[in-house]
PDB file of C-alpha atoms in Angstrom:
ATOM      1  CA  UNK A   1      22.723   4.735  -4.700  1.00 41.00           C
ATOM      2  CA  UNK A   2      20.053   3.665  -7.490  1.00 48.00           C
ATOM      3  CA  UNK A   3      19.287   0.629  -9.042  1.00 61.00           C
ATOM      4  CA  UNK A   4      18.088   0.281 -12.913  1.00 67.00           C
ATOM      5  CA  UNK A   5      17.703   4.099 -13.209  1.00 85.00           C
ATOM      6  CA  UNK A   6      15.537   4.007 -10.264  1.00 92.00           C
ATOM      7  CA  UNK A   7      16.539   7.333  -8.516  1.00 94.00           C
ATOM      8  CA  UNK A   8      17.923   7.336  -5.085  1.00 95.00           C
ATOM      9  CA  UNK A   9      17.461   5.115  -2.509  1.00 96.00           C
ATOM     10  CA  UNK A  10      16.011   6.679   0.746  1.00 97.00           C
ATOM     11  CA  UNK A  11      14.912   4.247   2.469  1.00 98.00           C
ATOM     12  CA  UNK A  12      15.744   0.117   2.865  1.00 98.00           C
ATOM     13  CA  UNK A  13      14.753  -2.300   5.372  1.00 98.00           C
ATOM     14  CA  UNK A  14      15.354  -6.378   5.284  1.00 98.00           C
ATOM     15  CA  UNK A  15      13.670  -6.488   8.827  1.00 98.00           C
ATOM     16  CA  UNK A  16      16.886  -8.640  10.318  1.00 98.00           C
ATOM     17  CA  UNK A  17      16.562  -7.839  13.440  1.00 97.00           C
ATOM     18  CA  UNK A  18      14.493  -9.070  16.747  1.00 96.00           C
ATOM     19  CA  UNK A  19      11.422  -7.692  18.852  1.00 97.00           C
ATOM     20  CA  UNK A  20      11.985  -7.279  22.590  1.00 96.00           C
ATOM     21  CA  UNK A  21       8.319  -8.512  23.589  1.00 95.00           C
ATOM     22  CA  UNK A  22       5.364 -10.259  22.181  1.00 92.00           C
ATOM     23  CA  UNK A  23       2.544  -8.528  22.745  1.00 94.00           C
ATOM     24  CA  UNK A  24       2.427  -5.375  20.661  1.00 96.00           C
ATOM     25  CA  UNK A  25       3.297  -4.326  17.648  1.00 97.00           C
ATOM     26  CA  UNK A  26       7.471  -3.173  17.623  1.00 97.00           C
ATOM     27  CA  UNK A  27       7.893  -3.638  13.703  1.00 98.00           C
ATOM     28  CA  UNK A  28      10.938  -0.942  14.429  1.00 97.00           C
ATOM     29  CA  UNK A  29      12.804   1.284  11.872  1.00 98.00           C
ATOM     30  CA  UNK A  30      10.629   4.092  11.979  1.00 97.00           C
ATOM     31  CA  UNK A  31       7.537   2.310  11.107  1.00 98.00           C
ATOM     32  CA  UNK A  32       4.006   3.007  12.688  1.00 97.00           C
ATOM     33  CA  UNK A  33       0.782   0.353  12.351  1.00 98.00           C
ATOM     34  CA  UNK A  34      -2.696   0.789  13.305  1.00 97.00           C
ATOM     35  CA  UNK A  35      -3.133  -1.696  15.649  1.00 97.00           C
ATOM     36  CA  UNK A  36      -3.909   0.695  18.079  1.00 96.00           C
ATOM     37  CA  UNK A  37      -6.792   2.323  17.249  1.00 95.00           C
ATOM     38  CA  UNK A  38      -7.999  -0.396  14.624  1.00 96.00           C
ATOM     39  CA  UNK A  39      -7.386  -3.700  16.440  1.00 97.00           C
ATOM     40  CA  UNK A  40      -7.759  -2.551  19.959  1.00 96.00           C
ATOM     41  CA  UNK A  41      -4.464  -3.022  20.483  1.00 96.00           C
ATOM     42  CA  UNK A  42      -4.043  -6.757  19.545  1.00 97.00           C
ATOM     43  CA  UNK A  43      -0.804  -7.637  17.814  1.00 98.00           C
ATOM     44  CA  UNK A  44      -1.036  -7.823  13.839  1.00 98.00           C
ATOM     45  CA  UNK A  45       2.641  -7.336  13.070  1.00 98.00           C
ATOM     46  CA  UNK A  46       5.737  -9.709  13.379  1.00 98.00           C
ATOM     47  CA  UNK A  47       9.442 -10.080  12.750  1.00 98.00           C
ATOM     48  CA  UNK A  48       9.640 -13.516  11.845  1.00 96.00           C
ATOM     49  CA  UNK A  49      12.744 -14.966   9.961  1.00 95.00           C
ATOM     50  CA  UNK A  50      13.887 -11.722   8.699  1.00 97.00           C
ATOM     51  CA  UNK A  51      10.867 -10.805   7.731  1.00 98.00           C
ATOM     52  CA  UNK A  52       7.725  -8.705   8.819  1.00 98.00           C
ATOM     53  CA  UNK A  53       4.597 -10.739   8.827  1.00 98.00           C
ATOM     54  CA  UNK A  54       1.544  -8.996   8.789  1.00 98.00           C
ATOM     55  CA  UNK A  55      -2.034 -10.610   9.764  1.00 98.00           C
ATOM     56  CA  UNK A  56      -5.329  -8.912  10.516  1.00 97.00           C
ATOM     57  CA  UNK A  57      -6.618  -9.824  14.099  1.00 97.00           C
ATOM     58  CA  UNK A  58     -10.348 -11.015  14.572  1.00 96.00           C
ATOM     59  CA  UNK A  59     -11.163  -7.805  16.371  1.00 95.00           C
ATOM     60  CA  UNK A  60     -10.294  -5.446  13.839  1.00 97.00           C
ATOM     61  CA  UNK A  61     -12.209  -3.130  12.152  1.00 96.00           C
ATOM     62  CA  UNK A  62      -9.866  -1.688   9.525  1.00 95.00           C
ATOM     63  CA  UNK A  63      -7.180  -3.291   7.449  1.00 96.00           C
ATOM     64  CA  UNK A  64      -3.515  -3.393   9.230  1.00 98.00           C
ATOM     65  CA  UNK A  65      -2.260  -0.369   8.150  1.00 98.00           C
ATOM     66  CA  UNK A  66       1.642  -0.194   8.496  1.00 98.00           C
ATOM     67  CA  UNK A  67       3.334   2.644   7.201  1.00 98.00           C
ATOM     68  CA  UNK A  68       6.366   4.490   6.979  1.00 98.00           C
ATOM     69  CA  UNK A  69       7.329   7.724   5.751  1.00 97.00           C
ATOM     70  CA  UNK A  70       8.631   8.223   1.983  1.00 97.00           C
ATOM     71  CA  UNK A  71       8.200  11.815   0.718  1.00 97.00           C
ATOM     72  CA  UNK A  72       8.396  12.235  -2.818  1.00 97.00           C
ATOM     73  CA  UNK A  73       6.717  13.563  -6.354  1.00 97.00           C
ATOM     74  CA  UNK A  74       8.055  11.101  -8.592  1.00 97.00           C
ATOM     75  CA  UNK A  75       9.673   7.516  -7.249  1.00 97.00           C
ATOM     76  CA  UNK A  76       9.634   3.966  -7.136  1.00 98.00           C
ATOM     77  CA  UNK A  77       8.582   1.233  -4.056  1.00 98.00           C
ATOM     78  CA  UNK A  78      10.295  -2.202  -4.466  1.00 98.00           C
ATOM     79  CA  UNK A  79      10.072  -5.228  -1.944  1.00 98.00           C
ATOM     80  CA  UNK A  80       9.609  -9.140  -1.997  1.00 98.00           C
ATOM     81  CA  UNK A  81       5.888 -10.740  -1.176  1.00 98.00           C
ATOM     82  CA  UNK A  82       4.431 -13.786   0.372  1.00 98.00           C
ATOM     83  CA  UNK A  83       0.862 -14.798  -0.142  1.00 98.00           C
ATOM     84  CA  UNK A  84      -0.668 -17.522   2.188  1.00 98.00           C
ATOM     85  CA  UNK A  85      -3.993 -17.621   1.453  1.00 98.00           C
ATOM     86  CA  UNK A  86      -6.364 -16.945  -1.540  1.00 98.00           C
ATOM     87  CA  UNK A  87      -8.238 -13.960  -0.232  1.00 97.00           C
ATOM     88  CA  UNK A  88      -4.628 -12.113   0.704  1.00 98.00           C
ATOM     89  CA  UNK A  89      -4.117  -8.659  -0.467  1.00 98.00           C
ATOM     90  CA  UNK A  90      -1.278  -6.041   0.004  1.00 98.00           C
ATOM     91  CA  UNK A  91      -2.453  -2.570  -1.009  1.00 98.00           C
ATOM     92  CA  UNK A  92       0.554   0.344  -1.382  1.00 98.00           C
ATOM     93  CA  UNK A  93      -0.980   2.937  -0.523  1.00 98.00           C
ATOM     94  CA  UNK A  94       0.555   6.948  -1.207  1.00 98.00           C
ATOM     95  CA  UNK A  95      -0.895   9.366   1.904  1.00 98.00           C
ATOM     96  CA  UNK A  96      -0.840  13.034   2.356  1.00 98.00           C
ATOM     97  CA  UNK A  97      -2.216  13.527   5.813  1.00 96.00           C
ATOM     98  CA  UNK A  98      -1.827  17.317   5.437  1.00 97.00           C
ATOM     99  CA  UNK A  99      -4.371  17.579   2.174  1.00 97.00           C
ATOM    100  CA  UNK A 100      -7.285  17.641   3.616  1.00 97.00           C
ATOM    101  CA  UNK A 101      -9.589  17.559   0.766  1.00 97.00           C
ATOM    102  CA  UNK A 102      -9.878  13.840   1.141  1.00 97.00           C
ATOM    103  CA  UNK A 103     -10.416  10.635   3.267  1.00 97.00           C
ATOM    104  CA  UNK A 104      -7.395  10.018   5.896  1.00 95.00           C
ATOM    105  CA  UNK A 105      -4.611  11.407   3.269  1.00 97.00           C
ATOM    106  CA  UNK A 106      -5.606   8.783   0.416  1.00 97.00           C
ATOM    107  CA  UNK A 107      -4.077   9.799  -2.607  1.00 98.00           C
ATOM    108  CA  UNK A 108      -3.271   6.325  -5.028  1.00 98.00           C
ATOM    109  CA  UNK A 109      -2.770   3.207  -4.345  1.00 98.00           C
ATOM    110  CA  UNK A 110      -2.098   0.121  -6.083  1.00 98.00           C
ATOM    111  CA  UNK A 111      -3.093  -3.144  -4.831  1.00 98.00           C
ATOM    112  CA  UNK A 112      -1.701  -6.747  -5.292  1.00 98.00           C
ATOM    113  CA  UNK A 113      -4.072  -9.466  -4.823  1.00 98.00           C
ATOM    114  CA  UNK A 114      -4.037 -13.540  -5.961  1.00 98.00           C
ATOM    115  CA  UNK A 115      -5.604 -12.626  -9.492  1.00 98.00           C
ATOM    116  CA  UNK A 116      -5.158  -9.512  -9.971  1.00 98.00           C
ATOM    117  CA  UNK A 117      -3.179  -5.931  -9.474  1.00 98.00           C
ATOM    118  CA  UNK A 118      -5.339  -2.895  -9.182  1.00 98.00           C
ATOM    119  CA  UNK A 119      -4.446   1.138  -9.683  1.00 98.00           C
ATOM    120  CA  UNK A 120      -5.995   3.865  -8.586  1.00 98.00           C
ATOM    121  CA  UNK A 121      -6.454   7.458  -8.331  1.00 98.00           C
ATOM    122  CA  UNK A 122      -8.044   8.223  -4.924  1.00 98.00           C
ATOM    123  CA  UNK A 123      -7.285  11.765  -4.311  1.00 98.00           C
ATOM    124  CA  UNK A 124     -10.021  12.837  -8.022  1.00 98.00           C
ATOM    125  CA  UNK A 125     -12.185   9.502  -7.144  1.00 97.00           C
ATOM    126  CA  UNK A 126     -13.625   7.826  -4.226  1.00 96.00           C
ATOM    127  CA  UNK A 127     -11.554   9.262  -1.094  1.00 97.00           C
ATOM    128  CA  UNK A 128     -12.037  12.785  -2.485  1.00 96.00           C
ATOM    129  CA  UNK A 129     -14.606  14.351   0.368  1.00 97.00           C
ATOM    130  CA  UNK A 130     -17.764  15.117  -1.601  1.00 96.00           C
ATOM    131  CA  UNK A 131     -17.648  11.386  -3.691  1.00 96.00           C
ATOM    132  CA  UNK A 132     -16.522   9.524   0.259  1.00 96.00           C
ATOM    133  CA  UNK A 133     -19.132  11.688   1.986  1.00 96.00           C
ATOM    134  CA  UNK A 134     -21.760  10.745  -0.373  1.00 96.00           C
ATOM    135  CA  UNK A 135     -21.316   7.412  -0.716  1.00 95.00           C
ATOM    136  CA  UNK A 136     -21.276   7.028   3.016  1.00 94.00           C
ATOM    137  CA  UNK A 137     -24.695   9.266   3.141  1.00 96.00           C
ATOM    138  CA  UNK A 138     -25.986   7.170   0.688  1.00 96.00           C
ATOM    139  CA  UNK A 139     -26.802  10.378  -1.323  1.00 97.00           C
ATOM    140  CA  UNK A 140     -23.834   9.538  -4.013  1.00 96.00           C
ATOM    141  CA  UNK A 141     -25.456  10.494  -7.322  1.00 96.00           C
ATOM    142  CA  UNK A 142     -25.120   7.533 -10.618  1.00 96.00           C
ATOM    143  CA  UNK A 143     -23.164  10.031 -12.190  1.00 96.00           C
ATOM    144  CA  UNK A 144     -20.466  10.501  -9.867  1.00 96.00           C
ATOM    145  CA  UNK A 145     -20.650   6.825  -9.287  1.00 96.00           C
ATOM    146  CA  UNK A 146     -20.055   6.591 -12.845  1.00 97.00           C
ATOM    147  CA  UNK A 147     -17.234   8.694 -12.733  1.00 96.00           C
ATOM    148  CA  UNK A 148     -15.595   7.316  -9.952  1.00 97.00           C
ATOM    149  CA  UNK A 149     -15.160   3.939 -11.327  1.00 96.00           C
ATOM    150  CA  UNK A 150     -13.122   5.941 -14.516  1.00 98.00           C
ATOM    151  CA  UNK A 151     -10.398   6.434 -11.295  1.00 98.00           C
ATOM    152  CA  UNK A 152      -8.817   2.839 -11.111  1.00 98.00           C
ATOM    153  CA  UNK A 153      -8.494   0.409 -13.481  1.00 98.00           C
ATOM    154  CA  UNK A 154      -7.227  -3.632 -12.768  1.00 98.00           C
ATOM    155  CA  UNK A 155      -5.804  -6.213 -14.671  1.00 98.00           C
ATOM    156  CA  UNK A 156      -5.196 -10.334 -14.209  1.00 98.00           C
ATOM    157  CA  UNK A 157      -2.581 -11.246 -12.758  1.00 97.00           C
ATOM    158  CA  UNK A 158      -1.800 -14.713 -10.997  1.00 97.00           C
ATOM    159  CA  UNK A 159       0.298 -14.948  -7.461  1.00 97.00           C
ATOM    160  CA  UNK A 160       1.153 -18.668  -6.480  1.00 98.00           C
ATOM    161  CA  UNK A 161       0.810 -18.738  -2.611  1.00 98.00           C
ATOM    162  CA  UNK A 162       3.437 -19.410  -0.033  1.00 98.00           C
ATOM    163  CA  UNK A 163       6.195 -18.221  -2.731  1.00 98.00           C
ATOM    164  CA  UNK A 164       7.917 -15.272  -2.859  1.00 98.00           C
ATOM    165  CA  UNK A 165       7.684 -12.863  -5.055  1.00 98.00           C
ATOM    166  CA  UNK A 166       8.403  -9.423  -6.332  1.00 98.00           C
ATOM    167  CA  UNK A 167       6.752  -6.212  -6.967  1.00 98.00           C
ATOM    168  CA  UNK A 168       7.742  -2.771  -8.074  1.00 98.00           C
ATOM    169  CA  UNK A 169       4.901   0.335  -8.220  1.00 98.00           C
ATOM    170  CA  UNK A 170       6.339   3.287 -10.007  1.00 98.00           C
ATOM    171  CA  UNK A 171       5.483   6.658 -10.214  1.00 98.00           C
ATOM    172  CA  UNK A 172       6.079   9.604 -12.762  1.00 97.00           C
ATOM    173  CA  UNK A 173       3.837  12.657 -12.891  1.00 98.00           C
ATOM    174  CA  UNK A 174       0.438  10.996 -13.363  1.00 98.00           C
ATOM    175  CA  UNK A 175       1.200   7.877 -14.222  1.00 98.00           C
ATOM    176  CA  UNK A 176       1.655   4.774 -11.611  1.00 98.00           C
ATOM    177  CA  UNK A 177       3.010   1.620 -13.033  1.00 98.00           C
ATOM    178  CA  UNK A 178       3.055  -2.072 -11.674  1.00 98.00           C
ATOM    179  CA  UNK A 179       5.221  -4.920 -12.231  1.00 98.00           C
ATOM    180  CA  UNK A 180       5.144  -8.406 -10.679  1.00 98.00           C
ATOM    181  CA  UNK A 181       8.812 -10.419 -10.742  1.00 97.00           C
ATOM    182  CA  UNK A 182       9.948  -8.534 -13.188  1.00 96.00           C
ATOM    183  CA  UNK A 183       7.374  -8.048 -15.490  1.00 97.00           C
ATOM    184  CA  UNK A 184       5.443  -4.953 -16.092  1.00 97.00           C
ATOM    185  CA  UNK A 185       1.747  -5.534 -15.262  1.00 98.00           C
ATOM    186  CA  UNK A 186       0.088  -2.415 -16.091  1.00 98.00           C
ATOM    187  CA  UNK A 187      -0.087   1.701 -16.021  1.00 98.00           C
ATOM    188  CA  UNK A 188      -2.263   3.900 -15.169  1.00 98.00           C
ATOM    189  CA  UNK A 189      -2.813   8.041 -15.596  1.00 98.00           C
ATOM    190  CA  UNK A 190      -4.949  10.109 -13.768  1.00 98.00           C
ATOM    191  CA  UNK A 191      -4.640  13.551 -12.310  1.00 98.00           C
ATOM    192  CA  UNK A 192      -4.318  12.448  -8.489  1.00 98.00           C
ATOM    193  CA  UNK A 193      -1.268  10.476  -9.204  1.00 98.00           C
ATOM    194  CA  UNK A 194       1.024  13.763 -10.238  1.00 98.00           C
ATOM    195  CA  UNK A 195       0.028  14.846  -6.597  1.00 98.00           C
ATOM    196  CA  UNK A 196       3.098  16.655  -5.625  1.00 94.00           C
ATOM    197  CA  UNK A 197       3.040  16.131  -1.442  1.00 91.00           C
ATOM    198  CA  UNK A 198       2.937  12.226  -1.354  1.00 97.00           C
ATOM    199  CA  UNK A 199       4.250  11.997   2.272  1.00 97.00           C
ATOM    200  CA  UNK A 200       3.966   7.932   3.379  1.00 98.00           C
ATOM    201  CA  UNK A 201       3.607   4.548   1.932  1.00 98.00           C
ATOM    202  CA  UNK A 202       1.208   2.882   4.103  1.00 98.00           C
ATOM    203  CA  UNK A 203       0.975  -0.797   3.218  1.00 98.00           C
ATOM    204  CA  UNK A 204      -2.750  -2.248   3.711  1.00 98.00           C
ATOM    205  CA  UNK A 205      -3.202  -5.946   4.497  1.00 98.00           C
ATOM    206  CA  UNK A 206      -7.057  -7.355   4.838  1.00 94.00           C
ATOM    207  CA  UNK A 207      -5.940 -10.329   5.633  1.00 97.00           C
ATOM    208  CA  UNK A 208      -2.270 -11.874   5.796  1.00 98.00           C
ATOM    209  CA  UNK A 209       1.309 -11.001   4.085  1.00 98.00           C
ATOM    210  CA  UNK A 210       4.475 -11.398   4.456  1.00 98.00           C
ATOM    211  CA  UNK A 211       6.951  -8.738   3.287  1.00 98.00           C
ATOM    212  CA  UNK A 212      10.605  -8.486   2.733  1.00 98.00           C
ATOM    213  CA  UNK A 213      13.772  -5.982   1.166  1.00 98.00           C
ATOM    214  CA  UNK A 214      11.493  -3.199   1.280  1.00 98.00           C
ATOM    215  CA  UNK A 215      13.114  -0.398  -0.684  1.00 98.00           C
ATOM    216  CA  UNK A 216      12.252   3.204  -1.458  1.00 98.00           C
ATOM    217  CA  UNK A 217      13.850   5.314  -4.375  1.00 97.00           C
ATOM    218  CA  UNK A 218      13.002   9.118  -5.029  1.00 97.00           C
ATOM    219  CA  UNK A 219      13.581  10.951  -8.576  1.00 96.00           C
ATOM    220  CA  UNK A 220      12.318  14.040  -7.169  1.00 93.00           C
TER     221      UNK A 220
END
């Protein structure tokens, strides 16, 4: 199945369906969150009017991080969006857990926010080991600082809250392109990108989102 030349579609979900108890996270459909080792536990995922609401939970110390497995070089993640408040984000997030040369599997990401949409290379910038390491040791030299920032790039972009809306983040060898209802925001190349093990799509909230008609399309 493929939709505007997207490739194949391997994975859909438009979350109608029901949780069986209220008090963890059961987002179902092969999907894992991080609730609990980042939230002690506490709920921060919902199915809510065929829908899967995601909000961050006062204990938390790490963005809800709700993933689900989509293994591909080149592809394309579609769903629908629902901002509710001004400091909402929703980061897409492409992991390799098995490369081991950076931070927790980050390899690019692009994230959505109220004003803007941001792309980045992590796996060559700021989650490879020596740059993450550094900066956390406080030993991270101006010039790889420097370089670092070369890794992402943003541009405007306005989100009305409490509206849906779409996106589309597109990958092909190494270059990741955005679009917002439609409309192409932005691209981006950078080495990282063409990474040719991308095994999950974890989506990051740091605050509050509501997603919907999540698909997943693979070219190869």
């Amino acid at each position: 199945m493929a939709e505007d030349n997207l490739g194949t579609l391997v994975f859909s979900d438009d979350f109608e369906r029901s949780e069986t108890q209220s008090v963890k996270d059961e987002p179902g459909n092969g999907w894992n969150t991080s609730s609990s080792w980042s939230a002690k536990g506490n709920k921060e995922v919902a199915l809510l009017d065929g829908a899967l609401y995601i909000y961050i939970h006062p204990e938390a110390i790490h963005a809800v991080d709700v993933g689900h497995a989509f293994v591909f070089i080149d592809g394309t993640a579609t769903m629908r969006f629902k901002f509710h408040e001004e400091k909402d984000t929703l980061m897409l997030n492409f992991a390799d857990l098995t490369y081991k040369e950076v931070h927790a599997g980050h390899i690019c990401a692009a994230t959505f926010g109220v004003k803007r949409v941001s792309l980045q290379d992590m796996k060559t910038g700021g989650m490879l080991l020596k740059y993450y390491d550094a900066r956390k040791a406080g030993t991270l030299s101006k010039e790889d600082d420097a370089l670092i920032k070369t890794k992402q790039i943003s541009f405007p972009n306005d989100i009305s809250l409490n509206e849906w809306h779409s996106l589309r983040v597109t990958i092909v060898g190494d270059t990741m392109t955005a679009a917002v209802d439609g409309k192409t925001i932005g691209s981006f190349s950078s080495p990282g990108i063409a990474h040719e093990s991308k095994q999950v799509l974890r989506l990051l909230v740091s605050n509050k989102v509501t997603i919907d008609d999540v698909k997943y399309y693979k070219v190869k």
